CSV table of C-alpha atoms in Angstrom, one decimal:
chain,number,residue,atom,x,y,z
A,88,UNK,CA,153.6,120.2,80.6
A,89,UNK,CA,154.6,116.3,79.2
A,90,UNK,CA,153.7,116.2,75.4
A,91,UNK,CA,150.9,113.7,74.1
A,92,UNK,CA,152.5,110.1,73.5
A,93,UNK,CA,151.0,109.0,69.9
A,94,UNK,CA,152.4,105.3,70.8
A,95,UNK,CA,151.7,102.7,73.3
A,96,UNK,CA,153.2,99.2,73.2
A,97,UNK,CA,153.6,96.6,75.8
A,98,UNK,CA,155.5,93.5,75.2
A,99,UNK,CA,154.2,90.4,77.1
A,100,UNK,CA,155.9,87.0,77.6
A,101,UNK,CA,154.1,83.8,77.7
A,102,UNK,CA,156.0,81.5,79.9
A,103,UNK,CA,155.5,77.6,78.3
A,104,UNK,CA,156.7,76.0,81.8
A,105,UNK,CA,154.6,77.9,84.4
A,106,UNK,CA,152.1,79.4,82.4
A,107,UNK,CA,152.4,82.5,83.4
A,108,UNK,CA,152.6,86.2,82.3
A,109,UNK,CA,156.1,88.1,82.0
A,110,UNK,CA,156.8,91.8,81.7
A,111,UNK,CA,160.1,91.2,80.8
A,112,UNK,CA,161.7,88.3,78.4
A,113,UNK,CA,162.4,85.2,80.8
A,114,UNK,CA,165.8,83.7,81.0
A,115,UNK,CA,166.3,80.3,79.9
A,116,UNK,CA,163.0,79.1,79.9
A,117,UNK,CA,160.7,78.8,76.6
A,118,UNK,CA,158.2,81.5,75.9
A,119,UNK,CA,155.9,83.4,73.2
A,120,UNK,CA,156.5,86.9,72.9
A,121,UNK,CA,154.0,89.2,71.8
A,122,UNK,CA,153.2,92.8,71.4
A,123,UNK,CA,150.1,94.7,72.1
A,124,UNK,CA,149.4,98.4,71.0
A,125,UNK,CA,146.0,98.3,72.3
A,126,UNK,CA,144.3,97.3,76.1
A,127,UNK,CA,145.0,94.1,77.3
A,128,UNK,CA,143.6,92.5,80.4
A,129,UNK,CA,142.9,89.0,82.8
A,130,UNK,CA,138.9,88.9,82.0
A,131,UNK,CA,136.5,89.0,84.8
A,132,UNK,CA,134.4,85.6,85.9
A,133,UNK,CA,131.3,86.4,83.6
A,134,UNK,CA,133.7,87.2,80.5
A,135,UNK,CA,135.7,83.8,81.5
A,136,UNK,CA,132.1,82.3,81.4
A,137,UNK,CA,131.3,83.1,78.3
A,138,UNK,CA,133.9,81.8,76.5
A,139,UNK,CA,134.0,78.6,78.2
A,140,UNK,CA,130.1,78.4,77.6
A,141,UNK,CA,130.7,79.0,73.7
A,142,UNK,CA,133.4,76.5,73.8
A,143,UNK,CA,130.7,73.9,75.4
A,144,UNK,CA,127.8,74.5,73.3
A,145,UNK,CA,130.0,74.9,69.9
A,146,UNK,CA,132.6,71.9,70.3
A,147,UNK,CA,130.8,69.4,72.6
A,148,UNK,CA,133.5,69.6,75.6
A,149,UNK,CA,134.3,71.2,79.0
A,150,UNK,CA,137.0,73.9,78.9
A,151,UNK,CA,137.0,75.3,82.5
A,152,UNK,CA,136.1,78.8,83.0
A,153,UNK,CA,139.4,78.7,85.5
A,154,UNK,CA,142.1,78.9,82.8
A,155,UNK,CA,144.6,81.9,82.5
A,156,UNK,CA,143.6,83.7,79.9
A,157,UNK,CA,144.5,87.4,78.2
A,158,UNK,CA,141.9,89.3,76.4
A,159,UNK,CA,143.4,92.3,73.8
A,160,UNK,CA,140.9,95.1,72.1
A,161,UNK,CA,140.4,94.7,68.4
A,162,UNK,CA,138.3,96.6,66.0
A,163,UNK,CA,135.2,94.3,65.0
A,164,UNK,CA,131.4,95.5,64.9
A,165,UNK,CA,130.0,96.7,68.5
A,166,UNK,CA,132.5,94.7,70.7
A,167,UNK,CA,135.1,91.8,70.4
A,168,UNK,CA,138.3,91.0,72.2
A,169,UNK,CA,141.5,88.6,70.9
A,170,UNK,CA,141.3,85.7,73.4
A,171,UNK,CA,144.8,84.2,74.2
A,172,UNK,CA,145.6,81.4,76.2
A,173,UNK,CA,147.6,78.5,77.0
A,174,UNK,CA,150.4,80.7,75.4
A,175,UNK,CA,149.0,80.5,72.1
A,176,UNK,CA,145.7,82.9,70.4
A,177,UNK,CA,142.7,81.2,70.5
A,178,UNK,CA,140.0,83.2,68.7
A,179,UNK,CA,138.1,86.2,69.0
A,180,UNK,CA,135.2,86.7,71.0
A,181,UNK,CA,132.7,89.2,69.4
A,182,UNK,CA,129.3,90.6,70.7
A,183,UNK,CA,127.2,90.8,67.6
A,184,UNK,CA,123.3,91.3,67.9
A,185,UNK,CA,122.0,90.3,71.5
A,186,UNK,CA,124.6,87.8,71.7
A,187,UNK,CA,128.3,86.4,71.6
A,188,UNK,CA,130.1,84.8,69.1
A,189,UNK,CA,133.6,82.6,68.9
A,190,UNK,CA,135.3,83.0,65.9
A,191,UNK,CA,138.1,80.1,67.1
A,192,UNK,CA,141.2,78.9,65.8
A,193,UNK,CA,143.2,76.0,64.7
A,194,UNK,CA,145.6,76.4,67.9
A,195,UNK,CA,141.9,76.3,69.9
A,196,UNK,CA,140.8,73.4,67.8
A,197,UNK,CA,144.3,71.4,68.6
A,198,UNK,CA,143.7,72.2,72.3
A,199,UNK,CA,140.4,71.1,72.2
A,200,UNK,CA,141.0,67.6,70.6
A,201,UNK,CA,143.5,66.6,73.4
A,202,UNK,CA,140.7,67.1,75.7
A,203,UNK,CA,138.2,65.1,73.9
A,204,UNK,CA,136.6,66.6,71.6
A,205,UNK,CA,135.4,65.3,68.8
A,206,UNK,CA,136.9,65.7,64.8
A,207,UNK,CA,135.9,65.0,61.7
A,208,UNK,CA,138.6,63.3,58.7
A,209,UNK,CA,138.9,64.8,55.6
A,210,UNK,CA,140.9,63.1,53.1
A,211,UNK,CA,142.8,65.7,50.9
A,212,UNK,CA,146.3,66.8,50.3
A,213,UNK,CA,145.2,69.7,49.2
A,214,UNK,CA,145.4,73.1,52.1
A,215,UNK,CA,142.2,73.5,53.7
A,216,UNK,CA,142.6,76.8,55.3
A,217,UNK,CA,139.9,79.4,54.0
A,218,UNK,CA,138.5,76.6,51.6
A,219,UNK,CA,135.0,75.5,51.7
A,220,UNK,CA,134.1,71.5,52.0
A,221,UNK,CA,131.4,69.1,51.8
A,222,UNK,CA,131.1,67.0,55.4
A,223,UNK,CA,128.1,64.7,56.3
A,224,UNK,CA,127.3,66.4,59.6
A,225,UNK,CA,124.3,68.8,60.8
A,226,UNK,CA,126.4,70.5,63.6
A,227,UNK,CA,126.7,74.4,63.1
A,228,UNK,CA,129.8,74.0,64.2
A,229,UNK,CA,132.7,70.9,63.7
A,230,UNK,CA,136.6,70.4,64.1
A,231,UNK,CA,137.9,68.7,60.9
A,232,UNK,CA,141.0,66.7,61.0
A,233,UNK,CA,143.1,66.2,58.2
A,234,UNK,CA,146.8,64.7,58.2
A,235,UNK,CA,148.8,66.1,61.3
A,236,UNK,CA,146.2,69.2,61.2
A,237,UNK,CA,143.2,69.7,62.4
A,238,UNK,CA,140.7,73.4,62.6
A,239,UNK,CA,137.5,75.1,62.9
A,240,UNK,CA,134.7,75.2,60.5
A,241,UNK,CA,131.2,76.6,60.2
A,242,UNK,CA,128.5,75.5,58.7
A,243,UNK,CA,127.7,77.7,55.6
A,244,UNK,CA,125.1,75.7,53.8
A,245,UNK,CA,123.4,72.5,53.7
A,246,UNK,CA,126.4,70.2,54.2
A,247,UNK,CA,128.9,72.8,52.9
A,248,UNK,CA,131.5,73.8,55.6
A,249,UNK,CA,134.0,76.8,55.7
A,250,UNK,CA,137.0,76.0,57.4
A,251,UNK,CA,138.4,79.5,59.3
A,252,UNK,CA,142.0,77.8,60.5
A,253,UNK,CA,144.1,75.5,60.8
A,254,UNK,CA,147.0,74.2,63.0
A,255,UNK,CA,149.1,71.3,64.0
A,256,UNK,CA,147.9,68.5,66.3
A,257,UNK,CA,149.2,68.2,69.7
A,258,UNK,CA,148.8,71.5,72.0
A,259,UNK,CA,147.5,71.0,74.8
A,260,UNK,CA,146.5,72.6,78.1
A,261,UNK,CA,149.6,74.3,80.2
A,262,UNK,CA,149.7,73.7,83.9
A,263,UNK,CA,147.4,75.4,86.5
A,264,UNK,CA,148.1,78.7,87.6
A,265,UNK,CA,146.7,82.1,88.9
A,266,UNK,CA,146.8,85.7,89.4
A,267,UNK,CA,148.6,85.3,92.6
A,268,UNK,CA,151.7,83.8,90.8
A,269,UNK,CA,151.6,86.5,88.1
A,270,UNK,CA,152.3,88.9,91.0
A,271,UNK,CA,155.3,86.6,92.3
A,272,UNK,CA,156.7,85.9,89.0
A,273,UNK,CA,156.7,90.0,87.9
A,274,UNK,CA,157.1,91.3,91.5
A,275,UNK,CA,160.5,93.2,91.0
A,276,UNK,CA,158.5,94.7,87.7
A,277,UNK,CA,155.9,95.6,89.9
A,278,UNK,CA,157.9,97.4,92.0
A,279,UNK,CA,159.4,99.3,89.3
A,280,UNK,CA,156.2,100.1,88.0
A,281,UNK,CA,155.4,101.7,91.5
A,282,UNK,CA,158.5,103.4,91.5
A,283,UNK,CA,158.1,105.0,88.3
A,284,UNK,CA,154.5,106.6,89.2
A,285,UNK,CA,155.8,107.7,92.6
A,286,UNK,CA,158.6,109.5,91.3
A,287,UNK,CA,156.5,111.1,88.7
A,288,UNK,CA,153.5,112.2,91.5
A,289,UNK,CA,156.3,113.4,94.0
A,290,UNK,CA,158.3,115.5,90.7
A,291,UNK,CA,154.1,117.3,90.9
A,292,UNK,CA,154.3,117.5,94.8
A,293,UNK,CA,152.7,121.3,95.5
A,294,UNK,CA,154.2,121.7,98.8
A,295,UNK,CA,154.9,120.8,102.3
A,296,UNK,CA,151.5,120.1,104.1
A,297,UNK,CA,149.7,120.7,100.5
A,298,UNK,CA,146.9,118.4,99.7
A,299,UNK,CA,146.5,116.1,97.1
A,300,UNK,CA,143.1,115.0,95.7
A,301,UNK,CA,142.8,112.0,93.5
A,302,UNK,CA,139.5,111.3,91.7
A,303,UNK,CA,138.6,108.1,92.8
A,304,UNK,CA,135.8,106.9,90.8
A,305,UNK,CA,135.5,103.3,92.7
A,306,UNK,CA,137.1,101.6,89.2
A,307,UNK,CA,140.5,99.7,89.0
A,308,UNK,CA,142.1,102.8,88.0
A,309,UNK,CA,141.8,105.2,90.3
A,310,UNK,CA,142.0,102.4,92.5
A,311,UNK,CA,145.7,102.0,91.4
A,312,UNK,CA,146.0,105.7,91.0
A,313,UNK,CA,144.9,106.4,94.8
A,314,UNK,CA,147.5,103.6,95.9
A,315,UNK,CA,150.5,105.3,94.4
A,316,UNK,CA,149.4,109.1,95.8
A,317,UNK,CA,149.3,107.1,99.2
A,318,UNK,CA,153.0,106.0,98.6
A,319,UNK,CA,154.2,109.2,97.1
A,320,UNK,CA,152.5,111.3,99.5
A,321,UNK,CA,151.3,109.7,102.8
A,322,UNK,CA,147.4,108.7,103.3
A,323,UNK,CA,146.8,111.9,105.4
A,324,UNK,CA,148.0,114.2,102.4
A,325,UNK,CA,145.7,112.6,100.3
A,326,UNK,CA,141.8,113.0,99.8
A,327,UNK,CA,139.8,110.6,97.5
A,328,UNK,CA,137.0,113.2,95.4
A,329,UNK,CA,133.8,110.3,94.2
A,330,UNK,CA,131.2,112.2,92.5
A,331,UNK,CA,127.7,110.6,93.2
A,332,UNK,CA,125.5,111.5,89.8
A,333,UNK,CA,122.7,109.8,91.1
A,334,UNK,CA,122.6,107.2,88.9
A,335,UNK,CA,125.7,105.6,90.0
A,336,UNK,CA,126.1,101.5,90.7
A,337,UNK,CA,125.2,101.3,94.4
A,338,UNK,CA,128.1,98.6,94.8
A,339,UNK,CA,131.0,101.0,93.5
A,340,UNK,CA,130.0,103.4,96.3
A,341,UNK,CA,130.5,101.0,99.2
A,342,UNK,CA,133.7,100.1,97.2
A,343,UNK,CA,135.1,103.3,97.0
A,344,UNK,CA,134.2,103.6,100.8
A,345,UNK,CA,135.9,100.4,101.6
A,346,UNK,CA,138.8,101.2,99.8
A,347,UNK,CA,139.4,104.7,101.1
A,348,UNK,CA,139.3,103.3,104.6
A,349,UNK,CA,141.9,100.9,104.0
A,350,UNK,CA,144.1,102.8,102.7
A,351,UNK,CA,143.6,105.7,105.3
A,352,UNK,CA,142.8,108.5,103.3
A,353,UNK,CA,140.2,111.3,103.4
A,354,UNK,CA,136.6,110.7,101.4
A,355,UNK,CA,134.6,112.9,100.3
A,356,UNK,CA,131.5,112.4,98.3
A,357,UNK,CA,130.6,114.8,95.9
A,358,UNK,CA,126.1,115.1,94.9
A,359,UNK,CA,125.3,116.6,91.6
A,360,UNK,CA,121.6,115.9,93.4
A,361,UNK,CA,119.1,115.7,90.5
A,362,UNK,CA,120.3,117.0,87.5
A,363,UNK,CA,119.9,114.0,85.4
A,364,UNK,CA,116.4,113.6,85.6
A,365,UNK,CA,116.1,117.3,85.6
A,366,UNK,CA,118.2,118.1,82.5
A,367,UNK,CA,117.0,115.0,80.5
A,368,UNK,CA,113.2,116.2,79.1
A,369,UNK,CA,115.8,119.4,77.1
A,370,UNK,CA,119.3,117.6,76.5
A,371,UNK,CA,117.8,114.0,75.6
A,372,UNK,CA,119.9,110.7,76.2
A,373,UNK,CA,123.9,111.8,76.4
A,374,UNK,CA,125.9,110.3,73.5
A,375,UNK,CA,129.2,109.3,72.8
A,376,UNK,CA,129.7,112.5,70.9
A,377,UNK,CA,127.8,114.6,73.3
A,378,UNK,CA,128.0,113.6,76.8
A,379,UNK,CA,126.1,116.3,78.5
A,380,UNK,CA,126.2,114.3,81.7
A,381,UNK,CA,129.9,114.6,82.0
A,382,UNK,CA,129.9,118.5,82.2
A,383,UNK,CA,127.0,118.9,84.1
A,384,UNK,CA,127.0,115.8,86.5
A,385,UNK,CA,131.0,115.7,87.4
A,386,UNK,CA,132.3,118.9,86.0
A,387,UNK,CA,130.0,121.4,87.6
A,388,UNK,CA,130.0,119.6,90.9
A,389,UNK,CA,133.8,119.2,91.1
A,390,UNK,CA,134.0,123.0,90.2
A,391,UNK,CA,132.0,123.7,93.0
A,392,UNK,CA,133.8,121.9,95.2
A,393,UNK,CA,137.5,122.9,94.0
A,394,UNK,CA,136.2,126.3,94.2
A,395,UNK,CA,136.3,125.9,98.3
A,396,UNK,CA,139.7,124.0,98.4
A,397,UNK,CA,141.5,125.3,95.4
A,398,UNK,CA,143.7,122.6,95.0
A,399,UNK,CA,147.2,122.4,93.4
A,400,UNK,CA,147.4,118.7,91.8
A,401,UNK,CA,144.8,116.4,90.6
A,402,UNK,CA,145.8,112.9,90.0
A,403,UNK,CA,143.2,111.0,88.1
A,404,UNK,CA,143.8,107.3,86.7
A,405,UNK,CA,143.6,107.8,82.9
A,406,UNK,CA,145.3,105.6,80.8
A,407,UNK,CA,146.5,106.0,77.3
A,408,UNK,CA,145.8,102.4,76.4
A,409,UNK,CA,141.9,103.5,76.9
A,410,UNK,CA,141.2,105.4,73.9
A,411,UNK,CA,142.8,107.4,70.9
A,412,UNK,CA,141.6,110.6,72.6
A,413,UNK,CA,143.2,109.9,75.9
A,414,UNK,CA,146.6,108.8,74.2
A,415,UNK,CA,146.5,111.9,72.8
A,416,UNK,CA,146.2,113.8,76.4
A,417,UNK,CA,149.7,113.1,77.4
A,418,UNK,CA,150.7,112.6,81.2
A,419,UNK,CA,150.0,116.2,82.6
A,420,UNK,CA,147.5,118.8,81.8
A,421,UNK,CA,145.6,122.0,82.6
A,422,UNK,CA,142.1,120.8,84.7
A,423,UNK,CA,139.0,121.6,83.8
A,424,UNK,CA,137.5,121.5,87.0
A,425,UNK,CA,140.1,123.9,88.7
A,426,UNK,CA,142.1,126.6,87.5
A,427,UNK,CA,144.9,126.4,90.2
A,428,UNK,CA,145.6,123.1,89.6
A,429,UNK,CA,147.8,120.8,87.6
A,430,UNK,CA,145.7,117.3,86.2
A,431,UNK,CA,148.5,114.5,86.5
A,432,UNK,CA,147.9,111.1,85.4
A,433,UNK,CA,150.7,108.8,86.6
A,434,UNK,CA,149.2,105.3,85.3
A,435,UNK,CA,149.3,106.7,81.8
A,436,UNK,CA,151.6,104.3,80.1
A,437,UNK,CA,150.3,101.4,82.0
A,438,UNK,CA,148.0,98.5,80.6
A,439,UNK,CA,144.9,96.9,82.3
A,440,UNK,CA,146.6,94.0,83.1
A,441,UNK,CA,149.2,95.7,84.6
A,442,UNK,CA,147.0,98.1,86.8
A,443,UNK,CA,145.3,94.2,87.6
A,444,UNK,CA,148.4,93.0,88.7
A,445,UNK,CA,149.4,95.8,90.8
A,446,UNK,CA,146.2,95.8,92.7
A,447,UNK,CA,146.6,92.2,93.7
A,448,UNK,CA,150.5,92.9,94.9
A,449,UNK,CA,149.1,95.5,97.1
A,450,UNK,CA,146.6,93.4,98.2
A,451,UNK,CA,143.7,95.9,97.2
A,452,UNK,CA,140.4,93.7,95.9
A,453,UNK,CA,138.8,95.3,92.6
A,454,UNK,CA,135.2,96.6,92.4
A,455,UNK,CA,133.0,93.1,92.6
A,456,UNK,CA,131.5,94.4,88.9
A,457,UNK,CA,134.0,94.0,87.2
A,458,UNK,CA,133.6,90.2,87.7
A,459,UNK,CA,129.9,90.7,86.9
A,460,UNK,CA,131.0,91.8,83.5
A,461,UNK,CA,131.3,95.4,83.3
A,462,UNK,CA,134.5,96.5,81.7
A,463,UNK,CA,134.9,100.1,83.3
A,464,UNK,CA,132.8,101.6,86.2
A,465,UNK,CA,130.6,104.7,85.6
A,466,UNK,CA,127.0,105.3,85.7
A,467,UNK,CA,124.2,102.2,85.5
A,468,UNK,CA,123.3,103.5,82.2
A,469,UNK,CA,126.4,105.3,80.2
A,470,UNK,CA,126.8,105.9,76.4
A,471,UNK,CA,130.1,104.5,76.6
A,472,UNK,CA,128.9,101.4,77.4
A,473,UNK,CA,129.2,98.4,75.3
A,474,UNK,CA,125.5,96.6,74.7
A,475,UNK,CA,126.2,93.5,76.7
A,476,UNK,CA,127.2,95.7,79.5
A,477,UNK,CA,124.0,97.6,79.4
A,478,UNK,CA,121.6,94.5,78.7
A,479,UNK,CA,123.7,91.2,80.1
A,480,UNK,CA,124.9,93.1,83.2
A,481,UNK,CA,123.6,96.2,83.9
A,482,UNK,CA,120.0,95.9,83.7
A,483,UNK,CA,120.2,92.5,85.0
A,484,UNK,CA,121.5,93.7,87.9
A,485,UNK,CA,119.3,97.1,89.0
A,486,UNK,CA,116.2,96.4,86.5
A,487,UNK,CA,113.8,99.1,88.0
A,488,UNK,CA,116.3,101.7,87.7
A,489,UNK,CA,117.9,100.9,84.2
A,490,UNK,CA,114.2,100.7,82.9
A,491,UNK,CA,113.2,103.7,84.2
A,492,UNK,CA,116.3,105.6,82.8
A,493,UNK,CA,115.3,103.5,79.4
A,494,UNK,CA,112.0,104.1,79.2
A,495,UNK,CA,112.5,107.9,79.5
A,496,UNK,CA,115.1,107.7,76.8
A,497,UNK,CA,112.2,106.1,74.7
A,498,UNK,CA,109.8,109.2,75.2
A,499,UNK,CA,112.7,111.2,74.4
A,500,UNK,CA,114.0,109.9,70.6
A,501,UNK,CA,111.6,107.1,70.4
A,502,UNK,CA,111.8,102.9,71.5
A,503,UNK,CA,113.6,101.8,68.3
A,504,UNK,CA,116.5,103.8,68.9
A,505,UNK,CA,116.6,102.5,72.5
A,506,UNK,CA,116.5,99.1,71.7
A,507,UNK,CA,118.8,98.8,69.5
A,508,UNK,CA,121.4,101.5,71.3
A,509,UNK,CA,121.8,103.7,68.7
A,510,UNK,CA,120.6,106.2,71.1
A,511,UNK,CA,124.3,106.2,72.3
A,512,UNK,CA,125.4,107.6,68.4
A,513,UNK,CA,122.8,110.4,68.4
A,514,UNK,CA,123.8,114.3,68.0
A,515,UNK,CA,121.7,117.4,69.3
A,516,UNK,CA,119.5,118.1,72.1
A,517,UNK,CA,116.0,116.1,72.5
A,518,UNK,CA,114.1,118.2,70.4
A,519,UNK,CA,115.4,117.4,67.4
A,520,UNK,CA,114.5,113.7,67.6
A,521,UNK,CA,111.1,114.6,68.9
């Protein structure tokens, strides 16, 4: 079985003269390189919406919630995401408290004054990066202007400003452009990419005639994942496994349904029925650190399942670019839901963005809550949920059953702990926070 790959990298190209996003380094035409070692991805509509929202109510001006950009994981507080576009890094979005937060800079600031907004001079020769001023203003937030510079700064006191950043005048916004022509301008990539995961499903192939289940949870993963066991396999050796816990989004079932069908493939739904609300009162709310709900929601009901089949490869869509602890998993492993059968993962190398891109060359939609704001699919309440996913989108969208999940969560380990989500941290059955 493939080792674990400690290391994950993807080099991305930002093409200057069609603003788009290469795979590999263009020829001849001007472009910023970077490279990621954590997720990177095109945000959804409500994640684009947020941003340009910030942007309106911080500097005064109308950045539309249209433009390409690429959002990359980094390591602040509950939730926050490197925000680059227009080929350049424009600040990191953070979810702090109840709300988000733009911590912008001076490339965002330049951008932002060649569409009007408004700066304020400071007359110094001295670097104002990091430094703290005095400006006659009352806004929270301003864009100073000095020489050929011009950057952020936040209001830290009565009339006492800290500027963040700082960067030459004169960016400005690249030309339109969508997802359709990242697809065009990285097609033969693309294609690559496919031919890569095939090979490496077909090298797993069990047989002549053998099945091949892929766990199809209705996110962009599987999604992909189910696509390439299509290609390696043919859609009537292939059967999509969706395990209903009960508390699923109602939207990523008829997704999954939808997808299945256009792909051809068999569907089968496996219940867990009622174990949630029956195993809740003794286990209390699952954690990160102890999610109950995994082993005996999916893993039991799978193992039943399996049990009647006894399948010879599993191909889920984990990728390493998802967590340390799936990095460490490698490419190929022993199941835990069936003993007979080999757990492959062929997206494993591959980013979001690139699972994103492959979707939309095969022409397959993504689940419609992604767009909502979710940033992975799984149950309407989930300890590995972020807290604007659980307040801003989940229980905005299904109140009465998010609530009534909540509320038993509160009985359990008390309402504090609810509302502030540290019941996602918490250790030990319900009867120890009784």
């Amino acid at each position: 079985m493939a080792g674990p790959r400690r290391k994950l990298v993807k080099e991305i190209w930002w093409s200057i003269e069609d603003n788009t996003l290469l795979f590999s380094k263009p020829i001849g035409e001007k472009a910023y390189h970077y490279r990621f070692d954590s997720d990177v991805w095109l945000p959804g509509r409500y994640e684009r919406r947020v941003f340009a929202n910030l942007i309106r109510d911080m500097y005064g001006v109308e950045y539309s919630d249209n433009r390409l950009l690429l959002f990359n994981r980094v390591s602040l507080g509950e939730f926050a995401v490197a925000v680059y576009g227009e080929g350049l890094r424009l600040g990191v979005l953070e979810y702090r408290g109840r709300s988000w937060v733009l911590h912008a800079t001076g490339a965002l600031a330049s951008i932002l004054v060649s569409i009007g907004a408004e700066t304020v001079r400071v007359e110094t020769r001295r670097r104002l990066k990091s430094k703290k001023i005095r400006l006659d203003s009352d806004r929270e937030h301003v864009i100073v202007e000095s020489g050929s510079h011009v950057g952020p700064a936040v209001r830290v006191g009565p009339g006492i400003y800290k500027v963040r950043d700082m960067a030459p005048k004169g960016f400005r916004l690249l030309s339109d452009t969508g997802i359709e022509k990242l697809v065009e301008r990285n097609e033969a990539y693309l294609k690559s990419l496919e031919r890569e995961a095939v090979g490496f499903a077909q090298r797993l192939d069990p047989g002549p005639n053998k099945k091949v289940y892929v766990a199809f949870s209705g996110g962009a993963d599987s999604t992909a994942t189910l696509a390439i066991a299509v290609e390696a396999f043919g859609a009537d050796r292939v059967t999509a496994v969706y395990v209903d816990t009960g508390i699923e989004f109602p939207d990523t079932l008829h997704y999954a349904e939808k997808i299945a069908s256009e792909l051809g493939v068999d569907f089968v739904v496996v219940e867990s029925g009622g174990v949630f609300w029956r195993e809740l009162p003794r286990e209390g709310p699952p954690s990160r650190d102890r999610r109950w709900c995994t082993a005996k929601l999916k893993i039991e009901a799978l193992k039943r399942f399996y049990e009647h089949v006894r399948p010879r490869l599993i191909l889920e869509g984990v990728r390493g670019f998802e967590s340390q602890a799936r990095m460490m998993l490698g490419s190929v492993t022993s199941s835990p839901v069936a003993p007979t059968a080999r757990r492959a993962f062929p997206i494993y190398e591959w980013s979001r963005l690139e699972v994103q891109l492959y979707l939309a060359w095969k022409g397959l939609p993504t689940n419609p809550l992604y767009d909502k704001g979710l940033t992975r699919i799984g149950c309407v309440v989930c300890p590995a949920m972020h807290l604007f996913e659980l307040w801003d989108v989940s229980r905005r969208l299904y109140p009465y059953l998010v609530e009534s999940i909540l509320e038993r969560f509160a009985v359990l380990v008390g309402r504090e702990i609810v509302t502030s989500g540290d019941w996602r941290f918490l250790g030990g059955p319900a009867e120890k926070w009784r």
